[in-house]
mmCIF file of C-alpha atoms in Angstrom:
data_model
loop_
_atom_site.group_PDB
_atom_site.id
_atom_site.type_symbol
_atom_site.label_atom_id
_atom_site.label_comp_id
_atom_site.label_asym_id
_atom_site.label_seq_id
_atom_site.Cartn_x
_atom_site.Cartn_y
_atom_site.Cartn_z
ATOM 1 C CA MET W 85 0.332 -0.018 -0.135
ATOM 2 C CA GLU W 86 2.985 2.564 0.614
ATOM 3 C CA ASN W 87 3.495 2.928 -3.671
ATOM 4 C CA ALA W 88 -0.236 3.237 -4.207
ATOM 5 C CA PHE W 89 -1.623 6.213 -5.245
ATOM 6 C CA LYS W 90 -4.812 8.706 -6.102
ATOM 7 C CA LEU W 91 -4.135 11.128 -8.863
ATOM 8 C CA LEU W 92 -6.407 13.948 -6.887
ATOM 9 C CA LEU W 93 -5.488 16.295 -10.716
ATOM 10 C CA SER W 94 -4.379 16.230 -13.816
ATOM 11 C CA CYS W 95 -3.249 19.198 -15.593
ATOM 12 C CA PRO W 96 -1.259 17.012 -18.122
ATOM 13 C CA SER W 97 -0.475 20.429 -20.515
ATOM 14 C CA GLY W 98 1.014 21.816 -17.240
ATOM 15 C CA LEU W 99 0.142 25.588 -15.713
ATOM 16 C CA SER W 100 2.276 28.317 -15.084
ATOM 17 C CA SER W 101 2.500 30.625 -11.667
ATOM 18 C CA SER W 102 0.026 32.850 -13.707
ATOM 19 C CA GLN W 103 -2.287 29.904 -14.802
ATOM 20 C CA VAL W 104 -2.631 28.742 -10.989
ATOM 21 C CA SER W 105 -4.232 30.147 -7.988
ATOM 22 C CA VAL W 106 -5.475 29.326 -4.057
ATOM 23 C CA LYS W 107 -7.338 30.636 -2.297
ATOM 24 C CA PHE W 108 -6.569 30.721 1.252
ATOM 25 C CA ASP W 109 -9.274 29.810 4.476
ATOM 26 C CA GLU W 110 -9.262 28.391 7.418
ATOM 27 C CA SER W 111 -12.521 26.450 6.691
ATOM 28 C CA TYR W 112 -10.015 24.253 4.707
ATOM 29 C CA ASP W 113 -7.935 23.536 7.614
ATOM 30 C CA ARG W 114 -7.925 20.165 9.193
ATOM 31 C CA VAL W 115 -11.736 19.628 11.042
ATOM 32 C CA PRO W 116 -10.921 18.256 14.870
ATOM 33 C CA HIS W 117 -12.372 14.594 15.289
ATOM 34 C CA PRO W 118 -15.343 14.377 16.744
ATOM 35 C CA ASP W 119 -14.314 10.548 19.154
ATOM 36 C CA ILE W 120 -12.436 13.921 21.553
ATOM 37 C CA ASP W 121 -9.807 10.589 22.731
ATOM 38 C CA LEU W 122 -8.519 9.948 20.034
ATOM 39 C CA ASP W 123 -7.824 14.036 18.515
ATOM 40 C CA ASP W 124 -6.386 14.054 22.013
ATOM 41 C CA SER W 125 -3.633 11.976 21.363
ATOM 42 C CA ILE W 126 -2.623 13.728 18.320
ATOM 43 C CA SER W 127 0.086 15.438 21.463
ATOM 44 C CA GLU W 128 1.650 12.461 21.480
ATOM 45 C CA TYR W 129 3.220 12.567 18.113
ATOM 46 C CA GLY W 130 4.802 15.062 17.874
ATOM 47 C CA GLY W 131 -8.300 19.871 -0.856
ATOM 48 C CA HIS W 132 -8.591 21.098 -4.490
ATOM 49 C CA SER W 133 -10.734 23.475 -7.450
ATOM 50 C CA GLY W 134 -11.087 24.261 -10.472
ATOM 51 C CA LEU W 135 -10.462 23.510 -14.355
ATOM 52 C CA GLU W 136 -7.794 23.943 -16.931
ATOM 53 C CA PRO W 137 -6.942 26.335 -17.934
ATOM 54 C CA HIS W 138 -7.138 27.579 -14.917
ATOM 55 C CA VAL W 139 -6.505 26.148 -11.721
ATOM 56 C CA CYS W 140 -7.783 27.329 -7.787
ATOM 57 C CA LEU W 141 -6.305 25.364 -4.790
ATOM 58 C CA HIS W 142 -8.288 26.031 -1.695
ATOM 59 C CA LEU W 143 -5.435 25.141 1.453
ATOM 60 C CA GLY W 144 -5.573 25.799 5.214
ATOM 61 C CA LEU W 145 -2.544 25.851 7.549
ATOM 62 C CA THR W 146 -1.352 23.202 9.205
ATOM 63 C CA ASP W 147 2.244 21.872 11.515
ATOM 64 C CA TYR W 148 4.426 18.941 11.886
ATOM 65 C CA ARG W 149 2.816 18.318 15.146
ATOM 66 C CA THR W 150 -1.022 17.307 13.758
ATOM 67 C CA PHE W 151 1.191 15.645 10.739
ATOM 68 C CA MET W 152 2.125 13.221 13.256
ATOM 69 C CA GLY W 153 0.120 13.705 14.806
ATOM 70 C CA THR W 154 -2.863 11.842 12.363
ATOM 71 C CA ASN W 155 -1.383 10.947 9.277
ATOM 72 C CA LEU W 156 1.721 9.730 10.355
ATOM 73 C CA ASN W 157 0.548 8.580 13.812
ATOM 74 C CA PRO W 158 -0.334 4.061 14.073
ATOM 75 C CA SER W 159 -4.212 4.395 13.939
ATOM 76 C CA TRP W 160 -4.108 7.353 11.037
ATOM 77 C CA GLU W 161 -7.581 5.203 9.362
ATOM 78 C CA ARG W 162 -9.196 6.118 12.442
ATOM 79 C CA PHE W 163 -9.107 9.369 11.477
ATOM 80 C CA LEU W 164 -10.525 8.530 8.157
ATOM 81 C CA VAL W 165 -14.262 9.477 7.849
ATOM 82 C CA ALA W 166 -16.384 7.071 4.845
ATOM 83 C CA SER W 167 -16.757 8.940 1.747
ATOM 84 C CA GLU W 168 -16.866 8.491 -1.889
ATOM 85 C CA ASP W 169 -16.239 12.905 -1.394
ATOM 86 C CA ASP W 170 -12.109 13.435 -0.750
ATOM 87 C CA CYS W 171 -12.501 16.360 0.791
ATOM 88 C CA LYS W 172 -14.660 14.239 3.549
ATOM 89 C CA GLN W 173 -12.891 11.823 3.864
ATOM 90 C CA CYS W 174 -9.931 13.383 4.776
ATOM 91 C CA GLN W 175 -11.329 16.574 6.523
ATOM 92 C CA HIS W 176 -9.380 15.207 9.750
ATOM 93 C CA THR W 177 -6.139 14.602 9.927
ATOM 94 C CA SER W 178 -3.184 17.443 8.741
ATOM 95 C CA SER W 179 -2.621 16.332 4.916
ATOM 96 C CA PRO W 180 0.415 18.864 5.311
ATOM 97 C CA LEU W 181 0.883 19.491 0.866
ATOM 98 C CA GLY W 182 3.594 18.248 0.380
ATOM 99 C CA ASN W 183 5.792 19.009 -3.985
ATOM 100 C CA GLY W 184 7.854 17.412 -6.438
ATOM 101 C CA ALA W 185 10.153 17.694 -9.585
ATOM 102 C CA ILE W 186 9.960 16.612 -12.463
ATOM 103 C CA VAL W 187 13.701 17.947 -13.514
ATOM 104 C CA GLN W 188 15.438 16.845 -17.343
ATOM 105 C CA THR W 189 18.911 17.976 -17.696
ATOM 106 C CA SER W 190 20.073 19.695 -21.626
ATOM 107 C CA ASP W 191 20.451 15.248 -23.050
ATOM 108 C CA ASN W 192 16.578 14.980 -22.440
ATOM 109 C CA MET W 193 17.437 12.665 -18.758
ATOM 110 C CA ILE W 194 15.268 12.535 -15.576
ATOM 111 C CA LEU W 195 17.119 12.836 -12.083
ATOM 112 C CA VAL W 196 15.980 11.004 -9.694
ATOM 113 C CA LEU W 197 17.339 11.083 -5.924
ATOM 114 C CA GLN W 198 17.658 7.688 -3.170
ATOM 115 C CA ARG W 199 16.877 8.858 0.359
ATOM 116 C CA SER W 200 19.250 8.985 3.116
ATOM 117 C CA ASN W 201 18.390 5.983 6.107
ATOM 118 C CA ASN W 202 18.943 9.021 8.277
ATOM 119 C CA VAL W 203 15.379 10.638 6.686
ATOM 120 C CA GLY W 204 11.692 10.748 9.403
ATOM 121 C CA GLU W 205 9.172 9.264 5.885
ATOM 122 C CA PHE W 206 11.091 6.334 3.580
ATOM 123 C CA PRO W 207 14.385 5.768 4.200
ATOM 124 C CA GLY W 208 16.310 3.795 1.928
ATOM 125 C CA TYR W 209 13.265 4.778 -0.736
ATOM 126 C CA LEU W 210 13.552 6.405 -4.130
ATOM 127 C CA VAL W 211 11.815 9.569 -4.662
ATOM 128 C CA PHE W 212 11.513 12.435 -7.083
ATOM 129 C CA PRO W 213 13.741 15.774 -5.999
ATOM 130 C CA GLY W 214 11.268 17.485 -3.755
ATOM 131 C CA GLY W 215 9.601 19.182 0.062
ATOM 132 C CA HIS W 216 7.309 21.286 0.548
ATOM 133 C CA PRO W 217 6.004 25.028 0.754
ATOM 134 C CA GLU W 218 7.245 26.213 3.464
ATOM 135 C CA PRO W 219 4.265 28.862 4.714
ATOM 136 C CA GLU W 220 6.230 31.270 6.442
ATOM 137 C CA GLU W 221 8.575 31.682 4.183
ATOM 138 C CA VAL W 222 6.217 34.675 3.194
ATOM 139 C CA GLY W 223 4.746 35.680 6.314
ATOM 140 C CA ILE W 224 2.471 33.812 7.107
ATOM 141 C CA THR W 225 2.033 31.884 10.603
ATOM 142 C CA SER W 226 -1.480 32.298 11.268
ATOM 143 C CA HIS W 227 -5.394 32.797 8.835
ATOM 144 C CA LYS W 228 -4.445 36.652 10.006
ATOM 145 C CA CYS W 229 -3.991 39.307 7.035
ATOM 146 C CA GLU W 230 -5.268 42.753 6.570
ATOM 147 C CA ASN W 231 -5.351 41.989 3.103
ATOM 148 C CA SER W 232 -6.331 38.590 1.957
ATOM 149 C CA GLU W 233 -5.902 38.466 -2.118
ATOM 150 C CA LEU W 234 -2.301 40.161 -1.642
ATOM 151 C CA ARG W 235 -1.665 37.189 0.503
ATOM 152 C CA ASN W 236 -3.478 34.580 -1.755
ATOM 153 C CA LYS W 237 -1.703 35.231 -4.313
ATOM 154 C CA ASN W 238 2.072 35.672 -2.134
ATOM 155 C CA ILE W 239 0.726 31.392 -1.124
ATOM 156 C CA SER W 240 0.644 30.745 -4.403
ATOM 157 C CA GLN W 241 3.892 32.277 -5.942
ATOM 158 C CA GLU W 242 5.070 30.099 -2.519
ATOM 159 C CA MET W 243 4.124 26.954 -4.494
ATOM 160 C CA PHE W 244 6.096 26.988 -7.554
ATOM 161 C CA ASP W 245 9.549 29.168 -5.453
ATOM 162 C CA SER W 246 9.612 26.200 -3.557
ATOM 163 C CA ILE W 247 10.038 23.780 -5.884
ATOM 164 C CA ILE W 248 13.574 25.317 -7.210
ATOM 165 C CA ARG W 249 14.113 25.721 -3.760
ATOM 166 C CA GLU W 250 14.296 22.455 -3.363
ATOM 167 C CA VAL W 251 15.665 21.591 -6.613
ATOM 168 C CA VAL W 252 18.729 24.021 -5.617
ATOM 169 C CA GLU W 253 19.001 22.985 -1.863
ATOM 170 C CA GLU W 254 18.971 18.510 -2.907
ATOM 171 C CA ILE W 255 20.573 18.397 -6.207
ATOM 172 C CA GLY W 256 22.645 21.859 -6.618
ATOM 173 C CA VAL W 257 22.409 23.014 -9.313
ATOM 174 C CA PRO W 258 21.883 27.046 -9.667
ATOM 175 C CA ALA W 259 19.136 27.907 -9.996
ATOM 176 C CA SER W 260 19.212 29.984 -12.747
ATOM 177 C CA THR W 261 19.844 26.226 -14.713
ATOM 178 C CA LEU W 262 16.228 25.853 -14.088
ATOM 179 C CA SER W 263 13.064 26.911 -15.678
ATOM 180 C CA ASP W 264 10.120 28.446 -15.103
ATOM 181 C CA PRO W 265 7.901 25.277 -13.094
ATOM 182 C CA LEU W 266 4.803 23.647 -14.802
ATOM 183 C CA PHE W 267 1.910 22.038 -12.214
ATOM 184 C CA ILE W 268 1.186 18.872 -13.369
ATOM 185 C CA GLY W 269 -0.625 17.554 -11.241
ATOM 186 C CA ILE W 270 -0.971 16.099 -7.031
ATOM 187 C CA SER W 271 -0.937 12.894 -5.752
ATOM 188 C CA ARG W 272 -1.929 11.854 -3.145
ATOM 189 C CA ARG W 273 -0.450 8.166 -1.373
ATOM 190 C CA VAL W 274 -2.859 6.027 0.127
ATOM 191 C CA LEU W 275 -0.405 5.173 2.733
ATOM 192 C CA ASN W 276 -1.309 8.350 5.615
ATOM 193 C CA VAL W 277 -2.900 9.979 2.948
ATOM 194 C CA ARG W 278 -0.584 12.175 1.632
ATOM 195 C CA PRO W 279 -1.077 14.272 -0.574
ATOM 196 C CA THR W 280 2.266 16.028 -2.684
ATOM 197 C CA ALA W 281 2.467 18.645 -5.995
ATOM 198 C CA PHE W 282 3.762 18.461 -8.741
ATOM 199 C CA PHE W 283 6.121 20.196 -11.022
ATOM 200 C CA PHE W 284 8.013 19.180 -14.433
ATOM 201 C CA ILE W 285 11.131 22.367 -14.426
ATOM 202 C CA LYS W 286 13.870 21.427 -17.275
ATOM 203 C CA CYS W 287 17.558 22.712 -16.271
ATOM 204 C CA ASN W 288 20.155 23.221 -18.653
ATOM 205 C CA LEU W 289 23.020 21.598 -17.291
ATOM 206 C CA GLU W 290 24.090 18.410 -19.072
ATOM 207 C CA SER W 291 23.305 15.247 -16.499
ATOM 208 C CA THR W 292 27.778 14.764 -16.296
ATOM 209 C CA LYS W 293 27.539 18.205 -14.813
ATOM 210 C CA VAL W 294 25.450 17.918 -12.280
ATOM 211 C CA GLN W 295 26.170 14.824 -10.614
ATOM 212 C CA GLN W 296 28.683 17.284 -10.160
ATOM 213 C CA LEU W 297 27.766 19.230 -8.735
ATOM 214 C CA TYR W 298 25.366 16.878 -6.422
ATOM 215 C CA SER W 299 28.452 16.084 -4.475
ATOM 216 C CA SER W 300 28.078 19.616 -2.859
ATOM 217 C CA ALA W 301 24.237 20.004 -2.709
ATOM 218 C CA GLN W 302 23.562 22.072 0.427
ATOM 219 C CA ASP W 303 20.924 19.166 1.505
ATOM 220 C CA GLY W 304 23.112 16.381 0.004
ATOM 221 C CA PHE W 305 22.544 14.746 3.515
ATOM 222 C CA GLU W 306 18.584 13.399 2.783
ATOM 223 C CA SER W 307 20.243 11.606 0.082
ATOM 224 C CA THR W 308 22.640 9.124 -1.191
ATOM 225 C CA LYS W 309 23.029 8.507 -4.778
ATOM 226 C CA LEU W 310 21.666 11.028 -7.173
ATOM 227 C CA TYR W 311 20.568 8.861 -10.726
ATOM 228 C CA ILE W 312 19.213 10.210 -13.709
ATOM 229 C CA ILE W 313 18.749 8.502 -16.027
ATOM 230 C CA GLN W 314 16.660 7.758 -19.218
ATOM 231 C CA PRO W 315 12.707 8.775 -19.496
ATOM 232 C CA SER W 316 12.546 4.846 -20.537
ATOM 233 C CA GLU W 317 13.824 3.784 -16.822
ATOM 234 C CA LEU W 318 11.261 5.172 -15.511
ATOM 235 C CA GLU W 319 8.424 3.793 -15.374
ATOM 236 C CA ASN W 320 10.590 -0.160 -13.357
ATOM 237 C CA MET W 321 12.814 2.538 -10.613
ATOM 238 C CA ALA W 322 8.384 4.028 -9.459
ATOM 239 C CA SER W 323 7.717 0.415 -8.267
ATOM 240 C CA LYS W 324 10.263 1.618 -5.880
ATOM 241 C CA MET W 325 9.150 4.972 -4.751
ATOM 242 C CA PRO W 326 6.368 6.211 -1.629
ATOM 243 C CA GLY W 327 2.442 6.126 -3.775
ATOM 244 C CA CYS W 328 2.885 9.917 -4.076
ATOM 245 C CA HIS W 329 6.180 9.911 -5.760
ATOM 246 C CA ARG W 330 5.079 6.769 -8.566
ATOM 247 C CA GLY W 331 1.465 9.497 -8.853
ATOM 248 C CA GLY W 332 4.641 11.051 -9.912
ATOM 249 C CA PHE W 333 5.645 9.665 -12.680
ATOM 250 C CA ALA W 334 1.388 9.034 -13.375
ATOM 251 C CA LEU W 335 1.371 12.738 -13.628
ATOM 252 C CA TYR W 336 4.379 13.078 -15.981
ATOM 253 C CA LYS W 337 3.529 10.074 -18.095
ATOM 254 C CA LEU W 338 0.241 11.953 -19.499
ATOM 255 C CA MET W 339 2.790 15.155 -18.955
ATOM 256 C CA LEU W 340 3.822 13.553 -22.684
ATOM 257 C CA GLU W 341 1.531 12.266 -23.780
ATOM 258 C CA CYS W 342 -0.778 15.186 -23.727
ATOM 259 C CA GLY W 343 2.377 16.431 -26.170
ATOM 260 C CA LYS W 344 2.282 13.486 -27.932
ATOM 261 C CA ASN W 345 -1.258 14.182 -28.499
ATOM 262 C CA ILE W 346 -0.666 18.455 -29.051
ATOM 263 C CA LYS W 347 1.712 17.718 -32.160
#
């Protein structure tokens, strides 16, 4: 189940930052579970809408403690609501929105990392570069804000800025070598219902140079190896990825298929 996934949103043509907006509101925060004892156990462990060509993501605010206490709780399934509606099903979980990038080098190779055995989630697994947006980067620590329109715009831009930061920190390539990210969708792994937004990014460096830069990456401790592979090799590697990243591969395949149809 750790590599099972569900695609919550697919944008195979790729959306630029101007085509993605955010509505940030406390009504999209996690809803406390009616079982008070279950909700109190959180302390023991430390949605979206829209159609192309524009997507509006409905986002709330969460924290790491709540993430550990709900999604990463050994009893995480108890927080789920029996419903076919994704938003209702996961209304009691923290479900922070992660991010991931399918990065293509100038010689048309794809970058995949092997996670360190010292990381908290999925040690040793293969993943695409990524992490998660940081609300603090745009001054978001609560829902209190005098200018909600500006706040929503800043949060939306942070989604695109943060994935560039993650690629720079995890791979070691300069930001100036990366194209503007294209948003291609959101996948969610079945195991502890963790969602991840995926982007497609081109790097203007050849794979040999990227490999050299990786040795001095700022966050190189989070991974033990950088694989630089042909797109055709991804199919086999995806089986060794967590569900959300396997979903990222599925979104990438849909993007490639869309490109063929456009031609």
